PDB file of C-alpha atoms in Angstrom:
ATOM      1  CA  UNK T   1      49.561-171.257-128.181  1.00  0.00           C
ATOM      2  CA  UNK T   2      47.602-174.015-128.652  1.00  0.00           C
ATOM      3  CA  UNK T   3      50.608-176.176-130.662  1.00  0.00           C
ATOM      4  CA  UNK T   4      52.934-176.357-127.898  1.00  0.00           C
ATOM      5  CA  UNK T   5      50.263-177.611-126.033  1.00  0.00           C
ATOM      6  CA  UNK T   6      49.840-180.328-128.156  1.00  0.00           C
ATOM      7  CA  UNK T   7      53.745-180.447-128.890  1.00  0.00           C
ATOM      8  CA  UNK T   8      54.140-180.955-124.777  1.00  0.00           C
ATOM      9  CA  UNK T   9      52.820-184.766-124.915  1.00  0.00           C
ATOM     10  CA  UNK T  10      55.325-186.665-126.017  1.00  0.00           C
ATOM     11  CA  UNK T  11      53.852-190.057-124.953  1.00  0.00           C
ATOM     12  CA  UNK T  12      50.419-189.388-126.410  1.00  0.00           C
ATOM     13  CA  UNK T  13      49.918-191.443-129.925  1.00  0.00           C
ATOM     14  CA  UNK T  14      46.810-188.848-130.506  1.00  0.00           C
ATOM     15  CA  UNK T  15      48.703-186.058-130.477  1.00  0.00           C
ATOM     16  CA  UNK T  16      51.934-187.174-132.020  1.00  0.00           C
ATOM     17  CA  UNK T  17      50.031-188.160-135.319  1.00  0.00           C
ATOM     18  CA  UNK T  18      48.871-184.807-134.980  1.00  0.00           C
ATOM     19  CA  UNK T  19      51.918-183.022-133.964  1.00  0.00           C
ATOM     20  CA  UNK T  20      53.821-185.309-136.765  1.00  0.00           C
ATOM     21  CA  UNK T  21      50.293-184.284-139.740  1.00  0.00           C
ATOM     22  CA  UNK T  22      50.727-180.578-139.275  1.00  0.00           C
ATOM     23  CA  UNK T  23      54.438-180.550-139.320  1.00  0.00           C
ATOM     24  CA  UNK T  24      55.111-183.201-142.237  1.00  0.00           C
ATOM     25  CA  UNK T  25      51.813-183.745-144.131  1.00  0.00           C
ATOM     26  CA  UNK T  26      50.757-186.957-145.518  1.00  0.00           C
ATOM     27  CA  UNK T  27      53.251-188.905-145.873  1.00  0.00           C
ATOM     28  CA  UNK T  28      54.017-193.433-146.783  1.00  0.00           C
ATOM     29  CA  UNK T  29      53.077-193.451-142.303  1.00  0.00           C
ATOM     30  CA  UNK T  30      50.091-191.866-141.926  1.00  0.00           C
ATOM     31  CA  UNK T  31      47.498-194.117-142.751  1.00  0.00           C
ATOM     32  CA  UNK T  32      49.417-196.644-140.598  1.00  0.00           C
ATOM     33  CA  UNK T  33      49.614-194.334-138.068  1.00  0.00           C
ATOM     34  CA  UNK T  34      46.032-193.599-138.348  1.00  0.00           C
ATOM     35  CA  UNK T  35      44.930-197.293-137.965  1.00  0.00           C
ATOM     36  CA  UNK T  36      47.103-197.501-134.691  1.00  0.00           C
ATOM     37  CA  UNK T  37      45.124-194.512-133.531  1.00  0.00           C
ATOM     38  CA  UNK T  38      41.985-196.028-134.231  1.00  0.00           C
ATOM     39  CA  UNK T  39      43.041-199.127-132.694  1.00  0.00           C
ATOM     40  CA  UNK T  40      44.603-198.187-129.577  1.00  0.00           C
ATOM     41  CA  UNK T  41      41.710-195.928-128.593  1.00  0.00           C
ATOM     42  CA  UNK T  42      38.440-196.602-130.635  1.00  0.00           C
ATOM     43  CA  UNK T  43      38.932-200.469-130.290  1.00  0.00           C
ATOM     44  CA  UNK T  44      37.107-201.961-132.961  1.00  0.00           C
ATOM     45  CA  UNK T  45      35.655-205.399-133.187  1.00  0.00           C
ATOM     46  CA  UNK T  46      37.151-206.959-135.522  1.00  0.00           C
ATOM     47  CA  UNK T  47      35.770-209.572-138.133  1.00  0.00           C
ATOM     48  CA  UNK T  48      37.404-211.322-140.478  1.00  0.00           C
ATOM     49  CA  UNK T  49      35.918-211.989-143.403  1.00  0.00           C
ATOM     50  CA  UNK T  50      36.488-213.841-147.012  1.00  0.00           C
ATOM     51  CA  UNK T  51      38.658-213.206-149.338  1.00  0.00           C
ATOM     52  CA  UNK T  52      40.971-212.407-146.876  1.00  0.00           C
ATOM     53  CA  UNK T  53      39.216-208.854-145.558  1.00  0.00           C
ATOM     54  CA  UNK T  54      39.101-207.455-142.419  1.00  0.00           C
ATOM     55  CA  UNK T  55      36.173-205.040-141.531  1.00  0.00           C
ATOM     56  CA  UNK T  56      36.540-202.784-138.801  1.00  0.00           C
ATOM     57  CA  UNK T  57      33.397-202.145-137.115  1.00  0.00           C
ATOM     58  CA  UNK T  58      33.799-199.068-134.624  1.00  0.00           C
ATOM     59  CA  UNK T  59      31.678-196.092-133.648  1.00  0.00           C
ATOM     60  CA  UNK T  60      33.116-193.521-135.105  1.00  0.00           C
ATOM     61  CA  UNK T  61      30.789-190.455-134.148  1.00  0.00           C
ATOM     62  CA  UNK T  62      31.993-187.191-133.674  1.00  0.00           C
ATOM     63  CA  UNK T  63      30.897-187.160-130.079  1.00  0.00           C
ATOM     64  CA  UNK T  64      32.198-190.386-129.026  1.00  0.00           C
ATOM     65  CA  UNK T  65      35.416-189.987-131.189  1.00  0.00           C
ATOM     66  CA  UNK T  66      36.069-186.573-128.669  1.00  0.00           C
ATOM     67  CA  UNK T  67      35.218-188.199-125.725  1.00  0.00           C
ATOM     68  CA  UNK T  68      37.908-191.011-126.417  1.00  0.00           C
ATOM     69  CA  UNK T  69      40.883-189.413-127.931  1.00  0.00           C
ATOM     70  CA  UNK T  70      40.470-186.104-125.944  1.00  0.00           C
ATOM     71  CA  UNK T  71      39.353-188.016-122.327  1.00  0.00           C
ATOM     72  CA  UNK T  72      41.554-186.600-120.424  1.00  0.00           C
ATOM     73  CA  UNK T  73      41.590-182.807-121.490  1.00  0.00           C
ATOM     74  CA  UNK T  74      37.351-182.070-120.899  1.00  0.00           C
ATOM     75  CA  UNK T  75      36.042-178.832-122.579  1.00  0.00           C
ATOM     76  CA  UNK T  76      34.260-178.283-118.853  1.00  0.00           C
ATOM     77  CA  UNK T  77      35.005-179.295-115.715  1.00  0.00           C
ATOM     78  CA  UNK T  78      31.929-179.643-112.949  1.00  0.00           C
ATOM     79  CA  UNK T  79      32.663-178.933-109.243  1.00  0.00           C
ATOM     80  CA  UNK T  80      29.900-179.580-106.932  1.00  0.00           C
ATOM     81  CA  UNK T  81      29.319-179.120-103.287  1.00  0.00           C
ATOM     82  CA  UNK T  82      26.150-180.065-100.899  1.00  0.00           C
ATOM     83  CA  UNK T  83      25.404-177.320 -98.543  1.00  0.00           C
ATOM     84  CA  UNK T  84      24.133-179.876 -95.755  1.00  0.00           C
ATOM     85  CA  UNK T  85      26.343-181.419 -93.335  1.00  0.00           C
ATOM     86  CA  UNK T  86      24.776-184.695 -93.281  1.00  0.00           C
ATOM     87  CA  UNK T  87      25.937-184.779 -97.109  1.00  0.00           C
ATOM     88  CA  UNK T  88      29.488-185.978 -98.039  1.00  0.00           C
ATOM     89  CA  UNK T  89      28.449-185.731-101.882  1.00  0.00           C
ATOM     90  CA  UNK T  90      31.313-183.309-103.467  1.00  0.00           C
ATOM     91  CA  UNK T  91      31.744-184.651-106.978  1.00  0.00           C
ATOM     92  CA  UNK T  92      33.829-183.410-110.047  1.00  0.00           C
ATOM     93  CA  UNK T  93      32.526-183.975-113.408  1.00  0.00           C
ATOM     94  CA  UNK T  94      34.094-183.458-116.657  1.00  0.00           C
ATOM     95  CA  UNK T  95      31.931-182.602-119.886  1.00  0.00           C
ATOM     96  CA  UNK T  96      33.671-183.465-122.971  1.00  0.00           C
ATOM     97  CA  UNK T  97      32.255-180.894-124.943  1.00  0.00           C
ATOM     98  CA  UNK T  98      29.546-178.126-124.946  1.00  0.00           C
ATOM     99  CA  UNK T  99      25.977-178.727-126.709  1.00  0.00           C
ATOM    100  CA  UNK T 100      24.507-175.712-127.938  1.00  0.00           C
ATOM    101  CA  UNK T 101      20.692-175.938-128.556  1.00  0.00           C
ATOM    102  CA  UNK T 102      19.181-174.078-131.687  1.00  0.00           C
ATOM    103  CA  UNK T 103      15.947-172.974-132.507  1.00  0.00           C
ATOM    104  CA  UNK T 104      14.935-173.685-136.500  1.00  0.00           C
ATOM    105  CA  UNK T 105      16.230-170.526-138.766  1.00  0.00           C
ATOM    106  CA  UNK T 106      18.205-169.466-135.408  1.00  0.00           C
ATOM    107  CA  UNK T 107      22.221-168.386-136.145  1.00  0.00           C
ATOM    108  CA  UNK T 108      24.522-169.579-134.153  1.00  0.00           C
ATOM    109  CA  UNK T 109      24.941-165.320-132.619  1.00  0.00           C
ATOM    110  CA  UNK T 110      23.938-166.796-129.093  1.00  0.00           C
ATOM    111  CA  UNK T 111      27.404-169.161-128.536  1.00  0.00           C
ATOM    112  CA  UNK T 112      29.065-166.068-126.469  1.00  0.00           C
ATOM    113  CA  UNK T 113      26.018-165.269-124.204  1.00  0.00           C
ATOM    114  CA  UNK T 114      25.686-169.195-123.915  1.00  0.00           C
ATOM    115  CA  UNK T 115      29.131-169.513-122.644  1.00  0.00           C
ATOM    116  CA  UNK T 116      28.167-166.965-120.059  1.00  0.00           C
ATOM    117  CA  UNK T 117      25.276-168.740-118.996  1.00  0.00           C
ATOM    118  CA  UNK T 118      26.699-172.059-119.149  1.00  0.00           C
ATOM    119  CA  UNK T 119      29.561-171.105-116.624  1.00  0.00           C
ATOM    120  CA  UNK T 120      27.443-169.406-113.989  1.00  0.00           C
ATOM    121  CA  UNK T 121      27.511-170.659-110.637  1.00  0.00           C
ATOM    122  CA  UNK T 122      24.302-173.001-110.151  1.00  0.00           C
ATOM    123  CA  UNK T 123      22.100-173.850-107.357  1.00  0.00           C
ATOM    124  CA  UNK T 124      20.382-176.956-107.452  1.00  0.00           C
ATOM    125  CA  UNK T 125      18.065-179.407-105.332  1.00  0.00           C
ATOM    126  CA  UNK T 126      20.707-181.958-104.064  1.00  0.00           C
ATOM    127  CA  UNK T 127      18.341-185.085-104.623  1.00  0.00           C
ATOM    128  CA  UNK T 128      15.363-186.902-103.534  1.00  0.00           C
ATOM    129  CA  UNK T 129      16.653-187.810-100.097  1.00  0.00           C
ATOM    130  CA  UNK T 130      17.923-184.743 -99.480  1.00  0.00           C
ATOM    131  CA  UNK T 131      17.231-181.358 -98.661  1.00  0.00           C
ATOM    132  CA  UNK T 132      20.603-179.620 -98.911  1.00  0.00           C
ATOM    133  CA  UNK T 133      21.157-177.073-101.989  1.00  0.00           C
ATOM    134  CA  UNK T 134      23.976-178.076-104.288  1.00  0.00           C
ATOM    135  CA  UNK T 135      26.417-175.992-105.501  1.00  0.00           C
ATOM    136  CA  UNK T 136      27.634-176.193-108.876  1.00  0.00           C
ATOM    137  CA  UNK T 137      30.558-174.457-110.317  1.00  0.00           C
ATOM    138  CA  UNK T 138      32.481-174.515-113.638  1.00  0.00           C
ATOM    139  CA  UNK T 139      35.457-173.997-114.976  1.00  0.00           C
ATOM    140  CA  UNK T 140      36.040-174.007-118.905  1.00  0.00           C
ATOM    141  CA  UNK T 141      39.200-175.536-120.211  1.00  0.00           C
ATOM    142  CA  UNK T 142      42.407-172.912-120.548  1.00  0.00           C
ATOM    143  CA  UNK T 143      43.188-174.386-123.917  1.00  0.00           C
ATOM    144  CA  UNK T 144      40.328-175.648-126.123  1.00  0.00           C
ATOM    145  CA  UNK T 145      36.122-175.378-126.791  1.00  0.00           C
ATOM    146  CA  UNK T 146      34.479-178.370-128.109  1.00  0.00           C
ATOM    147  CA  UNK T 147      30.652-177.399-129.444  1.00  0.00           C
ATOM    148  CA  UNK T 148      28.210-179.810-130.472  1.00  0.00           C
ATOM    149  CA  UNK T 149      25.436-177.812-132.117  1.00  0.00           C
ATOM    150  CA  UNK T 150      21.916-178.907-132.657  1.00  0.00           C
ATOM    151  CA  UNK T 151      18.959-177.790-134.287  1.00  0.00           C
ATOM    152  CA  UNK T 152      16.457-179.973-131.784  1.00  0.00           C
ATOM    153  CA  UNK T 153      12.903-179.674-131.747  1.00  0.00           C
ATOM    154  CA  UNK T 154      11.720-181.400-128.366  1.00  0.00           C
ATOM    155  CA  UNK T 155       8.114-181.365-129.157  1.00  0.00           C
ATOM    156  CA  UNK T 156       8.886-183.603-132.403  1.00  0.00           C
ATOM    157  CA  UNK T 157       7.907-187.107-131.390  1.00  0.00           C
ATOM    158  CA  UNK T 158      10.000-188.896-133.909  1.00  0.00           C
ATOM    159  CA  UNK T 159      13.127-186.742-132.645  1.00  0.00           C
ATOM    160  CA  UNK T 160      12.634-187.200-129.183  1.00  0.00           C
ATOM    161  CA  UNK T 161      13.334-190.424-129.556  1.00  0.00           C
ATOM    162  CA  UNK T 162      16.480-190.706-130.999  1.00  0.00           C
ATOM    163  CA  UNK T 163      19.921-189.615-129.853  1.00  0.00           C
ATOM    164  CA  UNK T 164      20.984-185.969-130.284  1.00  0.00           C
ATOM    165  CA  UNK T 165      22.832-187.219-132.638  1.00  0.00           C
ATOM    166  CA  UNK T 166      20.013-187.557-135.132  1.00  0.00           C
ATOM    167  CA  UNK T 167      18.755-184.236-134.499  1.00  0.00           C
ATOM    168  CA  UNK T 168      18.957-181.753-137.494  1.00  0.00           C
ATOM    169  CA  UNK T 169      21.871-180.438-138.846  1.00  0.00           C
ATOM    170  CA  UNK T 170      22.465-176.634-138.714  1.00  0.00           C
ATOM    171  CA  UNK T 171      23.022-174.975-142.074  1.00  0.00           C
ATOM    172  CA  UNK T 172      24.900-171.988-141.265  1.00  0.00           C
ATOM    173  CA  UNK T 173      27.488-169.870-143.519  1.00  0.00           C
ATOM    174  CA  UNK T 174      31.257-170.306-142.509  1.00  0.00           C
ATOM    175  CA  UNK T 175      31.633-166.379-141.745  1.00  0.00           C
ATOM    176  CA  UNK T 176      28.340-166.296-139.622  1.00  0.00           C
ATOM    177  CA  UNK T 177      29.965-168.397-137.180  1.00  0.00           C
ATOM    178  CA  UNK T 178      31.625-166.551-134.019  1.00  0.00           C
ATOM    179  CA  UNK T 179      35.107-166.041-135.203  1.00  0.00           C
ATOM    180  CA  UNK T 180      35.842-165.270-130.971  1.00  0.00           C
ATOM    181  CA  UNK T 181      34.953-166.400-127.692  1.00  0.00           C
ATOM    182  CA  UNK T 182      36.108-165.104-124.343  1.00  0.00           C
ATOM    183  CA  UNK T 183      35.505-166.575-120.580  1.00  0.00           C
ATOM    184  CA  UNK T 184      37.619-164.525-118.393  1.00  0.00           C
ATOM    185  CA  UNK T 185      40.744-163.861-119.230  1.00  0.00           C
ATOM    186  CA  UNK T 186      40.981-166.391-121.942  1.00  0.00           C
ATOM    187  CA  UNK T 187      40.045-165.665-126.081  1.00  0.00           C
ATOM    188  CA  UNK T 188      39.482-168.571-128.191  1.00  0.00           C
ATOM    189  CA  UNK T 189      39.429-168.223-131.585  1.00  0.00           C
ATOM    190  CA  UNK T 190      37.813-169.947-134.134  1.00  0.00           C
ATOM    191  CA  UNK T 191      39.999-172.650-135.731  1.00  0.00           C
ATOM    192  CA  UNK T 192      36.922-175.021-137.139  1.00  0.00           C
ATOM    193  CA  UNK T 193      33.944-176.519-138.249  1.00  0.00           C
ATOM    194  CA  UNK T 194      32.644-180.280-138.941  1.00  0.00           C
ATOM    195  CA  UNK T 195      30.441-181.111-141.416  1.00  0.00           C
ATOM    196  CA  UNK T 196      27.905-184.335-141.755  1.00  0.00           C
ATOM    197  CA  UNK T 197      26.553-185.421-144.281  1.00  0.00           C
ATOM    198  CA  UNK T 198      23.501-188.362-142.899  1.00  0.00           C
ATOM    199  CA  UNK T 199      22.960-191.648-143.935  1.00  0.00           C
ATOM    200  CA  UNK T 200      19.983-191.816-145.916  1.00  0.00           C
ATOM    201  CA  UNK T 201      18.019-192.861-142.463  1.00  0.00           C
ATOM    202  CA  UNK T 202      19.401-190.445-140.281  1.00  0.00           C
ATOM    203  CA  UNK T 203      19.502-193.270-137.337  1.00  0.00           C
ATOM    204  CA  UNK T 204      22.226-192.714-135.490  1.00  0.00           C
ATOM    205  CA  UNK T 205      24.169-196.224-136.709  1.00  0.00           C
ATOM    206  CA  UNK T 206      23.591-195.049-140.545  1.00  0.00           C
ATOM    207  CA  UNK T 207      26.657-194.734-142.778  1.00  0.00           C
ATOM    208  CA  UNK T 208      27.137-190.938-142.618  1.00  0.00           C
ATOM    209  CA  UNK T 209      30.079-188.735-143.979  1.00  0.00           C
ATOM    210  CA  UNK T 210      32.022-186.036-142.157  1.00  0.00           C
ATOM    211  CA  UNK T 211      34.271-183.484-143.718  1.00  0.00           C
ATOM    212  CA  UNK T 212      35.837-180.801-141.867  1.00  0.00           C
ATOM    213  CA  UNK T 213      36.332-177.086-142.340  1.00  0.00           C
ATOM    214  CA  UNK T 214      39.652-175.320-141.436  1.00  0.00           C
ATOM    215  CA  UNK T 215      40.488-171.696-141.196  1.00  0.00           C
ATOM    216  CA  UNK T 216      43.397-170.623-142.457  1.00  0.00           C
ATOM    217  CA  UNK T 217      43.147-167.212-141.884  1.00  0.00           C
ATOM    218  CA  UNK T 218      40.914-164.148-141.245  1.00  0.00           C
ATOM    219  CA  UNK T 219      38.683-165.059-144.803  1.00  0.00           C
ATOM    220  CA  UNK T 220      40.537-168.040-145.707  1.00  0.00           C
ATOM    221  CA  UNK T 221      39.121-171.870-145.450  1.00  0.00           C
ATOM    222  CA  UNK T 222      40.101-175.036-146.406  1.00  0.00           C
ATOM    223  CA  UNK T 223      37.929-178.208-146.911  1.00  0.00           C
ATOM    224  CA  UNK T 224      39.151-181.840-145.862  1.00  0.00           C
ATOM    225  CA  UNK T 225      37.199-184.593-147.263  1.00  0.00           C
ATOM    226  CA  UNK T 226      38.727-188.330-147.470  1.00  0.00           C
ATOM    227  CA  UNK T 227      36.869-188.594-150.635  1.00  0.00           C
ATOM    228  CA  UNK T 228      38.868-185.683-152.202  1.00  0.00           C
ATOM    229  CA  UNK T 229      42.548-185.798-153.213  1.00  0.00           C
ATOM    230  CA  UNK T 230      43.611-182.572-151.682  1.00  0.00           C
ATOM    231  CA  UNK T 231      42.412-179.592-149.530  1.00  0.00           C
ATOM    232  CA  UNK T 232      40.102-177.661-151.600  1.00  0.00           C
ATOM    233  CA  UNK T 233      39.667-174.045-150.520  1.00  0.00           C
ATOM    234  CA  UNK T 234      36.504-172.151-149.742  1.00  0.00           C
ATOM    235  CA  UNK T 235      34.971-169.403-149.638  1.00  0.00           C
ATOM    236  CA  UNK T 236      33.876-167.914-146.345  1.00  0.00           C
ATOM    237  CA  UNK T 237      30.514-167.659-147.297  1.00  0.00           C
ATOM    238  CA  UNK T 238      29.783-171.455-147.983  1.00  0.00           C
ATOM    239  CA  UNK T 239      27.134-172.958-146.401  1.00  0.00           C
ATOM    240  CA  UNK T 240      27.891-175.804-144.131  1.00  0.00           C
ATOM    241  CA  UNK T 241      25.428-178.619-142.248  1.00  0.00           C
ATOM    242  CA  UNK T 242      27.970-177.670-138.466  1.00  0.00           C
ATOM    243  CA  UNK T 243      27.640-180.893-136.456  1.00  0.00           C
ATOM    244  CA  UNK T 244      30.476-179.271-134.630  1.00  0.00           C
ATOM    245  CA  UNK T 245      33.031-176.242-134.307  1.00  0.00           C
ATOM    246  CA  UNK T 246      36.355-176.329-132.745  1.00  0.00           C
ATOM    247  CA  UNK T 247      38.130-173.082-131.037  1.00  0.00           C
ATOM    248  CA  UNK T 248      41.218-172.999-129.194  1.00  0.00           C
ATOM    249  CA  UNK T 249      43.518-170.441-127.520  1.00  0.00           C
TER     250      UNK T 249
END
């Protein structure tokens, strides 16, 4: 199960604050443990300023916060292989996470027919100087699924140029979201959703708010949100703007 994966690293900071979270809840440590989290692996410039306060400036979006903590354990790994000999190009690629592509008023009912499609073998033109076909194969991680999920009109000018991570956010209900996903032999299971909330902008460096959805159960959710004292739960049919969903094994 997915815990004794994260249980197995015992020199991993990341996962010990998580291991030591789940196992303990908040306790006097965490927020110090947090910080040396945030430290060791977001880096922040740091600026000091009167009064005797530090500010903490750090990109903290959900996409670049899973590509740092989580760099070594990709959602996808990319294997790919010219077919001409005069080509030495075999290269391995790993994707972070999965972005799934929405149309507007489209559910999210697709993910499992996307997973399909996304780890079918590929054939592609190798590049502009040269005329071998390239070979691409994938192979999805054996213990977590990382989705980024967009609602992303490409024929919207203002859109198409900003990052995907300005794109609109997906309103979808909690229990309309795939509660399963199988590649192979493997079943992951829904375990949850993030929420964002925009800055009033919605550039990409606007002061946003995330909040994150747990399931606890077949029907049951919880909400986490820094700005709340305590888990509130949920009901399944709560509406949610899903910036991202998590499933594991």
């Amino acid at each position: 199960i997915y815990s004794t994966f994260i249980d197995s690293f015992n020199d991993n900071k990341y996962f010990n604050f998580i291991s030591s979270l789940v196992k303990n809840g908040i306790t006097s440590s965490t927020y110090s443990k947090r910080t040396e989290v945030i430290m060791n692996f977001l880096k922040p410039e740091i600026q000091q300023l009167q009064y005797n306060i530090t500010l903490a400036k750090c990109d903290a979006t959900m996409g670049h916060v899973i590509k740092t903590l989580l760099k070594d354990y990709p959602t996808i790994e990319e294997f790919s292989k010219c077919s001409s000999n005069l080509c030495i190009k075999t290269l391995k690629c790993q994707v972070m996470f999965l972005t799934y592509q929405t149309e507007h008023n489209e559910n999210l009912s697709g993910l499992q027919n996307f997973i399909k499609e996304r780890t079918s073998v590929q054939y592609l033109q190798c590049s502009e100087n040269c005329d071998g076909i390239k070979t691409v194969h994938s192979k999805i991680s054996i213990h977590h699924l990382f989705i980024d999920v967009l609602q992303w009109d490409g024929n919207d000018p203002t859109l198409s140029m900003c990052s995907t991570e300005a794109a609109s956010m997906v309103q979808v209900k909690l229990n309309d979201i795939p509660q399963i996903l199988v590649y192979e032999n493997t079943t992951y299971e829904l375990r949850g959703a993030i929420n964002f909330y925009k800055g009033k902008s919605g550039l990409r460096n606007s002061v946003g708010h995330y909040t994150a959805y747990a399931k606890r159960g077949t029907h049951n959710w919880e909400l986490y949100d820094n700005l709340k004292k305590r888990p509130i739960p949920v009901k399944e049919n709560s509406t949610i703007l899903c910036e991202f969903l998590i499933y594991t094994i």
